[in-house]
Amino acid sequence: MVSDDLWSIGELAGQAGVTVKTVRFYSDRGLLPEAARSYGGHRRYGPPALDRLRLIRSLRSLDLPVPEIGRILAAGESSAGALEDAVAGQLREVGSQLAALRWREAALQLVRDAAPEERPGLLRLVGAVPTPPGSDALARFWRRALPVRLPAPLLSAILEAAVPQPPADPTPAQVLAFARLHVLVGGVRFGKEECRPASRMPDDGFRPAVLYAGLGEAYALASDDLRGQRPPQEGGSLDCFVAAHAQARGARDTPAFRRGLAGMLAQTADPVVERYWDLTGELVSPPSGPAEPTLGSAHTWLYAALKTQVRAAAR
């Protein structure tokens, strides 16, 4: 016998302000508890089903997918934790969508503000980068370019400093710089006949891990000089820079070594890497004010300081 306090599927739909189709959809997926069946086999629902249906509608208003809602409801007493996880995941998804929209907006502004003859090329350029873009291609570039067998913590630190992340709220200029970075690294092939920018060093007794660890310290010191907009000059950052190269080669820091280092750095300059750092500087620097230092700008500053010192000593 069916109680008079139970509702048919149509009555439940009317109570909840939804369609019968909606109630049947959730019921078929086991999300709504049935209290009984009529003699004719029709579904009957009680107040718990109405409460459950209202909860489902609230969760759907947050755009939570039905499978996720099912997991929350199935969690029972642990539903608070399941709901927290689901909301956190949805927030990440919304954040990614917003980042994509902001990137798309800046890309559209870039194309809109360009001269008509430049627009086709810009469209091809920005269209080749995913929306929102990632930095995996840039990380792969450095993994191929850096010497092999660097210690994992050191490699991670280098990649963190060398690989810029897409700005959360990019300007059109930053969209352009990031797109050009992707094109730049995508065109580099490392083979026997091509140079690896970071590996053009003498092999005899060369210890790359010592070099890169020391360069990290030198670049950090030089960044303070760059932020202070000081010209390249002698000091602790230059000494640290030279010491890194000397220790990596088992050599002593002497005037002769500094002369040789200046000459070697002139020969190992790589236009692809230099372009990479120029674009990275455009990407990470604020629209107005001093440029934000990069590993590349720190290297350029230190190399200029070394050349100045060597020339002064030769007079």
PDB file of N, CA and C in Angstrom, residues 101-176:
ATOM      1  N   LEU A 101      40.178  33.226 -21.414  1.00  0.00           N
ATOM      2  CA  LEU A 101      39.423  34.378 -21.916  1.00  0.00           C
ATOM      3  C   LEU A 101      40.268  35.648 -21.893  1.00  0.00           C
ATOM      4  N   ARG A 102      41.025  35.836 -20.811  1.00  0.00           N
ATOM      5  CA  ARG A 102      41.874  37.033 -20.736  1.00  0.00           C
ATOM      6  C   ARG A 102      42.957  36.993 -21.814  1.00  0.00           C
ATOM      7  N   TRP A 103      43.521  35.788 -22.045  1.00  0.00           N
ATOM      8  CA  TRP A 103      44.537  35.654 -23.087  1.00  0.00           C
ATOM      9  C   TRP A 103      43.936  35.933 -24.462  1.00  0.00           C
ATOM     10  N   ARG A 104      42.739  35.400 -24.691  1.00  0.00           N
ATOM     11  CA  ARG A 104      42.072  35.607 -25.972  1.00  0.00           C
ATOM     12  C   ARG A 104      41.744  37.082 -26.175  1.00  0.00           C
ATOM     13  N   GLU A 105      41.316  37.746 -25.103  1.00  0.00           N
ATOM     14  CA  GLU A 105      40.991  39.173 -25.203  1.00  0.00           C
ATOM     15  C   GLU A 105      42.226  39.978 -25.594  1.00  0.00           C
ATOM     16  N   ALA A 106      43.369  39.713 -24.935  1.00  0.00           N
ATOM     17  CA  ALA A 106      44.595  40.444 -25.245  1.00  0.00           C
ATOM     18  C   ALA A 106      45.057  40.141 -26.673  1.00  0.00           C
ATOM     19  N   ALA A 107      44.889  38.889 -27.119  1.00  0.00           N
ATOM     20  CA  ALA A 107      45.272  38.538 -28.490  1.00  0.00           C
ATOM     21  C   ALA A 107      44.401  39.277 -29.502  1.00  0.00           C
ATOM     22  N   LEU A 108      43.110  39.379 -29.231  1.00  0.00           N
ATOM     23  CA  LEU A 108      42.207  40.116 -30.120  1.00  0.00           C
ATOM     24  C   LEU A 108      42.561  41.595 -30.164  1.00  0.00           C
ATOM     25  N   GLN A 109      42.915  42.149 -28.999  1.00  0.00           N
ATOM     26  CA  GLN A 109      43.322  43.553 -28.959  1.00  0.00           C
ATOM     27  C   GLN A 109      44.596  43.770 -29.769  1.00  0.00           C
ATOM     28  N   LEU A 110      45.506  42.800 -29.687  1.00  0.00           N
ATOM     29  CA  LEU A 110      46.749  42.892 -30.447  1.00  0.00           C
ATOM     30  C   LEU A 110      46.458  42.966 -31.939  1.00  0.00           C
ATOM     31  N   VAL A 111      45.598  42.081 -32.412  1.00  0.00           N
ATOM     32  CA  VAL A 111      45.275  42.052 -33.838  1.00  0.00           C
ATOM     33  C   VAL A 111      44.481  43.295 -34.234  1.00  0.00           C
ATOM     34  N   ARG A 112      43.554  43.702 -33.389  1.00  0.00           N
ATOM     35  CA  ARG A 112      42.728  44.880 -33.691  1.00  0.00           C
ATOM     36  C   ARG A 112      43.563  46.130 -33.848  1.00  0.00           C
ATOM     37  N   ASP A 113      44.558  46.308 -32.986  1.00  0.00           N
ATOM     38  CA  ASP A 113      45.342  47.546 -32.977  1.00  0.00           C
ATOM     39  C   ASP A 113      46.478  47.537 -33.987  1.00  0.00           C
ATOM     40  N   ALA A 114      46.705  46.413 -34.661  1.00  0.00           N
ATOM     41  CA  ALA A 114      47.800  46.329 -35.631  1.00  0.00           C
ATOM     42  C   ALA A 114      47.387  46.972 -36.950  1.00  0.00           C
ATOM     43  N   ALA A 115      48.393  47.322 -37.741  1.00  0.00           N
ATOM     44  CA  ALA A 115      48.126  47.822 -39.087  1.00  0.00           C
ATOM     45  C   ALA A 115      47.498  46.700 -39.916  1.00  0.00           C
ATOM     46  N   PRO A 116      46.627  47.044 -40.852  1.00  0.00           N
ATOM     47  CA  PRO A 116      45.940  46.004 -41.631  1.00  0.00           C
ATOM     48  C   PRO A 116      46.877  44.999 -42.283  1.00  0.00           C
ATOM     49  N   GLU A 117      48.002  45.471 -42.793  1.00  0.00           N
ATOM     50  CA  GLU A 117      48.909  44.545 -43.473  1.00  0.00           C
ATOM     51  C   GLU A 117      49.617  43.600 -42.504  1.00  0.00           C
ATOM     52  N   GLU A 118      49.627  43.940 -41.206  1.00  0.00           N
ATOM     53  CA  GLU A 118      50.286  43.091 -40.217  1.00  0.00           C
ATOM     54  C   GLU A 118      49.352  42.035 -39.634  1.00  0.00           C
ATOM     55  N   ARG A 119      48.057  42.200 -39.789  1.00  0.00           N
ATOM     56  CA  ARG A 119      47.095  41.331 -39.106  1.00  0.00           C
ATOM     57  C   ARG A 119      47.173  39.865 -39.523  1.00  0.00           C
ATOM     58  N   PRO A 120      47.310  39.545 -40.800  1.00  0.00           N
ATOM     59  CA  PRO A 120      47.397  38.113 -41.151  1.00  0.00           C
ATOM     60  C   PRO A 120      48.563  37.402 -40.471  1.00  0.00           C
ATOM     61  N   GLY A 121      49.723  38.058 -40.440  1.00  0.00           N
ATOM     62  CA  GLY A 121      50.878  37.450 -39.792  1.00  0.00           C
ATOM     63  C   GLY A 121      50.678  37.292 -38.299  1.00  0.00           C
ATOM     64  N   LEU A 122      50.069  38.294 -37.663  1.00  0.00           N
ATOM     65  CA  LEU A 122      49.810  38.197 -36.228  1.00  0.00           C
ATOM     66  C   LEU A 122      48.811  37.101 -35.919  1.00  0.00           C
ATOM     67  N   LEU A 123      47.804  36.957 -36.768  1.00  0.00           N
ATOM     68  CA  LEU A 123      46.822  35.899 -36.555  1.00  0.00           C
ATOM     69  C   LEU A 123      47.482  34.529 -36.602  1.00  0.00           C
ATOM     70  N   ARG A 124      48.363  34.323 -37.581  1.00  0.00           N
ATOM     71  CA  ARG A 124      49.062  33.039 -37.668  1.00  0.00           C
ATOM     72  C   ARG A 124      49.958  32.825 -36.449  1.00  0.00           C
ATOM     73  N   LEU A 125      50.569  33.893 -35.983  1.00  0.00           N
ATOM     74  CA  LEU A 125      51.498  33.791 -34.854  1.00  0.00           C
ATOM     75  C   LEU A 125      50.767  33.415 -33.575  1.00  0.00           C
ATOM     76  N   VAL A 126      49.753  34.201 -33.207  1.00  0.00           N
ATOM     77  CA  VAL A 126      49.053  33.930 -31.949  1.00  0.00           C
ATOM     78  C   VAL A 126      48.185  32.676 -32.064  1.00  0.00           C
ATOM     79  N   GLY A 127      47.753  32.345 -33.292  1.00  0.00           N
ATOM     80  CA  GLY A 127      46.943  31.147 -33.469  1.00  0.00           C
ATOM     81  C   GLY A 127      47.721  29.864 -33.294  1.00  0.00           C
ATOM     82  N   ALA A 128      49.044  29.936 -33.375  1.00  0.00           N
ATOM     83  CA  ALA A 128      49.879  28.749 -33.208  1.00  0.00           C
ATOM     84  C   ALA A 128      50.122  28.407 -31.748  1.00  0.00           C
ATOM     85  N   VAL A 129      49.691  29.285 -30.830  1.00  0.00           N
ATOM     86  CA  VAL A 129      49.908  29.076 -29.395  1.00  0.00           C
ATOM     87  C   VAL A 129      48.588  28.662 -28.764  1.00  0.00           C
ATOM     88  N   PRO A 130      48.580  27.598 -27.943  1.00  0.00           N
ATOM     89  CA  PRO A 130      47.330  27.186 -27.288  1.00  0.00           C
ATOM     90  C   PRO A 130      46.777  28.302 -26.397  1.00  0.00           C
ATOM     91  N   THR A 131      45.477  28.246 -26.150  1.00  0.00           N
ATOM     92  CA  THR A 131      44.819  29.228 -25.289  1.00  0.00           C
ATOM     93  C   THR A 131      44.131  28.509 -24.132  1.00  0.00           C
ATOM     94  N   PRO A 132      44.533  28.786 -22.865  1.00  0.00           N
ATOM     95  CA  PRO A 132      45.688  29.608 -22.502  1.00  0.00           C
ATOM     96  C   PRO A 132      46.976  28.845 -22.794  1.00  0.00           C
ATOM     97  N   PRO A 133      48.050  29.570 -23.025  1.00  0.00           N
ATOM     98  CA  PRO A 133      49.308  28.903 -23.395  1.00  0.00           C
ATOM     99  C   PRO A 133      49.965  28.240 -22.195  1.00  0.00           C
ATOM    100  N   GLY A 134      50.809  27.292 -22.473  1.00  0.00           N
ATOM    101  CA  GLY A 134      51.610  26.660 -21.439  1.00  0.00           C
ATOM    102  C   GLY A 134      53.081  26.936 -21.669  1.00  0.00           C
ATOM    103  N   SER A 135      53.905  26.452 -20.769  1.00  0.00           N
ATOM    104  CA  SER A 135      55.343  26.702 -20.861  1.00  0.00           C
ATOM    105  C   SER A 135      56.134  25.424 -21.115  1.00  0.00           C
ATOM    106  N   ASP A 136      55.448  24.333 -21.451  1.00  0.00           N
ATOM    107  CA  ASP A 136      56.147  23.055 -21.643  1.00  0.00           C
ATOM    108  C   ASP A 136      57.169  23.129 -22.773  1.00  0.00           C
ATOM    109  N   ALA A 137      56.814  23.822 -23.861  1.00  0.00           N
ATOM    110  CA  ALA A 137      57.745  23.914 -24.991  1.00  0.00           C
ATOM    111  C   ALA A 137      59.022  24.650 -24.593  1.00  0.00           C
ATOM    112  N   LEU A 138      58.893  25.664 -23.746  1.00  0.00           N
ATOM    113  CA  LEU A 138      60.065  26.407 -23.297  1.00  0.00           C
ATOM    114  C   LEU A 138      60.934  25.545 -22.384  1.00  0.00           C
ATOM    115  N   ALA A 139      60.284  24.761 -21.526  1.00  0.00           N
ATOM    116  CA  ALA A 139      61.053  23.871 -20.646  1.00  0.00           C
ATOM    117  C   ALA A 139      61.793  22.812 -21.456  1.00  0.00           C
ATOM    118  N   ARG A 140      61.138  22.284 -22.494  1.00  0.00           N
ATOM    119  CA  ARG A 140      61.813  21.283 -23.332  1.00  0.00           C
ATOM    120  C   ARG A 140      63.029  21.879 -24.024  1.00  0.00           C
ATOM    121  N   PHE A 141      62.922  23.139 -24.447  1.00  0.00           N
ATOM    122  CA  PHE A 141      64.060  23.803 -25.086  1.00  0.00           C
ATOM    123  C   PHE A 141      65.270  23.794 -24.170  1.00  0.00           C
ATOM    124  N   TRP A 142      65.061  24.161 -22.903  1.00  0.00           N
ATOM    125  CA  TRP A 142      66.198  24.224 -21.985  1.00  0.00           C
ATOM    126  C   TRP A 142      66.683  22.841 -21.583  1.00  0.00           C
ATOM    127  N   ARG A 143      65.789  21.882 -21.496  1.00  0.00           N
ATOM    128  CA  ARG A 143      66.233  20.521 -21.178  1.00  0.00           C
ATOM    129  C   ARG A 143      67.148  19.970 -22.279  1.00  0.00           C
ATOM    130  N   ARG A 144      66.862  20.356 -23.521  1.00  0.00           N
ATOM    131  CA  ARG A 144      67.726  19.914 -24.631  1.00  0.00           C
ATOM    132  C   ARG A 144      69.014  20.727 -24.692  1.00  0.00           C
ATOM    133  N   ALA A 145      68.926  22.004 -24.307  1.00  0.00           N
ATOM    134  CA  ALA A 145      70.074  22.890 -24.465  1.00  0.00           C
ATOM    135  C   ALA A 145      71.094  22.748 -23.344  1.00  0.00           C
ATOM    136  N   LEU A 146      70.635  22.435 -22.149  1.00  0.00           N
ATOM    137  CA  LEU A 146      71.538  22.356 -21.010  1.00  0.00           C
ATOM    138  C   LEU A 146      72.378  21.082 -21.059  1.00  0.00           C
ATOM    139  N   PRO A 147      73.531  21.098 -20.412  1.00  0.00           N
ATOM    140  CA  PRO A 147      74.350  19.880 -20.367  1.00  0.00           C
ATOM    141  C   PRO A 147      73.581  18.731 -19.723  1.00  0.00           C
ATOM    142  N   VAL A 148      73.884  17.537 -20.150  1.00  0.00           N
ATOM    143  CA  VAL A 148      73.222  16.364 -19.582  1.00  0.00           C
ATOM    144  C   VAL A 148      73.781  16.087 -18.194  1.00  0.00           C
ATOM    145  N   ARG A 149      72.985  15.337 -17.434  1.00  0.00           N
ATOM    146  CA  ARG A 149      73.378  14.850 -16.106  1.00  0.00           C
ATOM    147  C   ARG A 149      73.599  15.958 -15.090  1.00  0.00           C
ATOM    148  N   LEU A 150      72.874  17.056 -15.217  1.00  0.00           N
ATOM    149  CA  LEU A 150      72.880  18.019 -14.126  1.00  0.00           C
ATOM    150  C   LEU A 150      72.079  17.441 -12.967  1.00  0.00           C
ATOM    151  N   PRO A 151      72.478  17.701 -11.729  1.00  0.00           N
ATOM    152  CA  PRO A 151      71.677  17.217 -10.598  1.00  0.00           C
ATOM    153  C   PRO A 151      70.240  17.727 -10.696  1.00  0.00           C
ATOM    154  N   ALA A 152      69.300  16.870 -10.334  1.00  0.00           N
ATOM    155  CA  ALA A 152      67.882  17.210 -10.486  1.00  0.00           C
ATOM    156  C   ALA A 152      67.502  18.510  -9.778  1.00  0.00           C
ATOM    157  N   PRO A 153      67.933  18.752  -8.532  1.00  0.00           N
ATOM    158  CA  PRO A 153      67.564  20.024  -7.887  1.00  0.00           C
ATOM    159  C   PRO A 153      68.107  21.238  -8.633  1.00  0.00           C
ATOM    160  N   LEU A 154      69.327  21.118  -9.160  1.00  0.00           N
ATOM    161  CA  LEU A 154      69.914  22.232  -9.903  1.00  0.00           C
ATOM    162  C   LEU A 154      69.158  22.456 -11.207  1.00  0.00           C
ATOM    163  N   LEU A 155      68.837  21.380 -11.905  1.00  0.00           N
ATOM    164  CA  LEU A 155      68.081  21.512 -13.150  1.00  0.00           C
ATOM    165  C   LEU A 155      66.723  22.154 -12.896  1.00  0.00           C
ATOM    166  N   SER A 156      66.048  21.751 -11.838  1.00  0.00           N
ATOM    167  CA  SER A 156      64.745  22.330 -11.511  1.00  0.00           C
ATOM    168  C   SER A 156      64.870  23.820 -11.225  1.00  0.00           C
ATOM    169  N   ALA A 157      65.924  24.212 -10.506  1.00  0.00           N
ATOM    170  CA  ALA A 157      66.122  25.627 -10.186  1.00  0.00           C
ATOM    171  C   ALA A 157      66.382  26.441 -11.450  1.00  0.00           C
ATOM    172  N   ILE A 158      67.168  25.874 -12.367  1.00  0.00           N
ATOM    173  CA  ILE A 158      67.449  26.585 -13.626  1.00  0.00           C
ATOM    174  C   ILE A 158      66.172  26.753 -14.433  1.00  0.00           C
ATOM    175  N   LEU A 159      65.395  25.676 -14.547  1.00  0.00           N
ATOM    176  CA  LEU A 159      64.157  25.751 -15.325  1.00  0.00           C
ATOM    177  C   LEU A 159      63.181  26.744 -14.712  1.00  0.00           C
ATOM    178  N   GLU A 160      63.108  26.771 -13.410  1.00  0.00           N
ATOM    179  CA  GLU A 160      62.206  27.713 -12.749  1.00  0.00           C
ATOM    180  C   GLU A 160      62.590  29.157 -13.061  1.00  0.00           C
ATOM    181  N   ALA A 161      63.897  29.405 -13.114  1.00  0.00           N
ATOM    182  CA  ALA A 161      64.359  30.770 -13.384  1.00  0.00           C
ATOM    183  C   ALA A 161      64.332  31.106 -14.869  1.00  0.00           C
ATOM    184  N   ALA A 162      64.493  30.102 -15.726  1.00  0.00           N
ATOM    185  CA  ALA A 162      64.648  30.365 -17.163  1.00  0.00           C
ATOM    186  C   ALA A 162      63.338  30.337 -17.930  1.00  0.00           C
ATOM    187  N   VAL A 163      62.340  29.648 -17.394  1.00  0.00           N
ATOM    188  CA  VAL A 163      61.087  29.456 -18.128  1.00  0.00           C
ATOM    189  C   VAL A 163      60.016  30.397 -17.574  1.00  0.00           C
ATOM    190  N   PRO A 164      59.635  31.406 -18.327  1.00  0.00           N
ATOM    191  CA  PRO A 164      58.592  32.321 -17.843  1.00  0.00           C
ATOM    192  C   PRO A 164      57.215  31.682 -17.936  1.00  0.00           C
ATOM    193  N   GLN A 165      56.371  31.996 -16.983  1.00  0.00           N
ATOM    194  CA  GLN A 165      54.997  31.524 -17.007  1.00  0.00           C
ATOM    195  C   GLN A 165      54.104  32.554 -17.699  1.00  0.00           C
ATOM    196  N   PRO A 166      53.058  32.110 -18.372  1.00  0.00           N
ATOM    197  CA  PRO A 166      52.154  33.075 -19.014  1.00  0.00           C
ATOM    198  C   PRO A 166      51.525  33.997 -17.978  1.00  0.00           C
ATOM    199  N   PRO A 167      51.507  35.288 -18.211  1.00  0.00           N
ATOM    200  CA  PRO A 167      50.880  36.204 -17.249  1.00  0.00           C
ATOM    201  C   PRO A 167      49.402  35.881 -17.079  1.00  0.00           C
ATOM    202  N   ALA A 168      48.900  36.048 -15.858  1.00  0.00           N
ATOM    203  CA  ALA A 168      47.488  35.770 -15.599  1.00  0.00           C
ATOM    204  C   ALA A 168      46.582  36.761 -16.314  1.00  0.00           C
ATOM    205  N   ASP A 169      47.045  37.988 -16.432  1.00  0.00           N
ATOM    206  CA  ASP A 169      46.249  39.028 -17.098  1.00  0.00           C
ATOM    207  C   ASP A 169      47.152  39.739 -18.105  1.00  0.00           C
ATOM    208  N   PRO A 170      47.398  39.106 -19.260  1.00  0.00           N
ATOM    209  CA  PRO A 170      48.432  39.610 -20.170  1.00  0.00           C
ATOM    210  C   PRO A 170      48.012  40.869 -20.908  1.00  0.00           C
ATOM    211  N   THR A 171      49.010  41.656 -21.282  1.00  0.00           N
ATOM    212  CA  THR A 171      48.810  42.765 -22.202  1.00  0.00           C
ATOM    213  C   THR A 171      48.971  42.235 -23.624  1.00  0.00           C
ATOM    214  N   PRO A 172      48.507  42.963 -24.627  1.00  0.00           N
ATOM    215  CA  PRO A 172      48.744  42.523 -26.003  1.00  0.00           C
ATOM    216  C   PRO A 172      50.230  42.319 -26.311  1.00  0.00           C
ATOM    217  N   ALA A 173      51.084  43.191 -25.769  1.00  0.00           N
ATOM    218  CA  ALA A 173      52.520  43.050 -26.009  1.00  0.00           C
ATOM    219  C   ALA A 173      53.053  41.757 -25.408  1.00  0.00           C
ATOM    220  N   GLN A 174      52.543  41.351 -24.261  1.00  0.00           N
ATOM    221  CA  GLN A 174      52.992  40.109 -23.640  1.00  0.00           C
ATOM    222  C   GLN A 174      52.512  38.892 -24.418  1.00  0.00           C
ATOM    223  N   VAL A 175      51.310  38.970 -24.956  1.00  0.00           N
ATOM    224  CA  VAL A 175      50.831  37.887 -25.820  1.00  0.00           C
ATOM    225  C   VAL A 175      51.755  37.726 -27.018  1.00  0.00           C
ATOM    226  N   LEU A 176      52.150  38.845 -27.609  1.00  0.00           N
ATOM    227  CA  LEU A 176      53.040  38.799 -28.763  1.00  0.00           C
ATOM    228  C   LEU A 176      54.397  38.219 -28.386  1.00  0.00           C
TER     229      LEU A 176
END
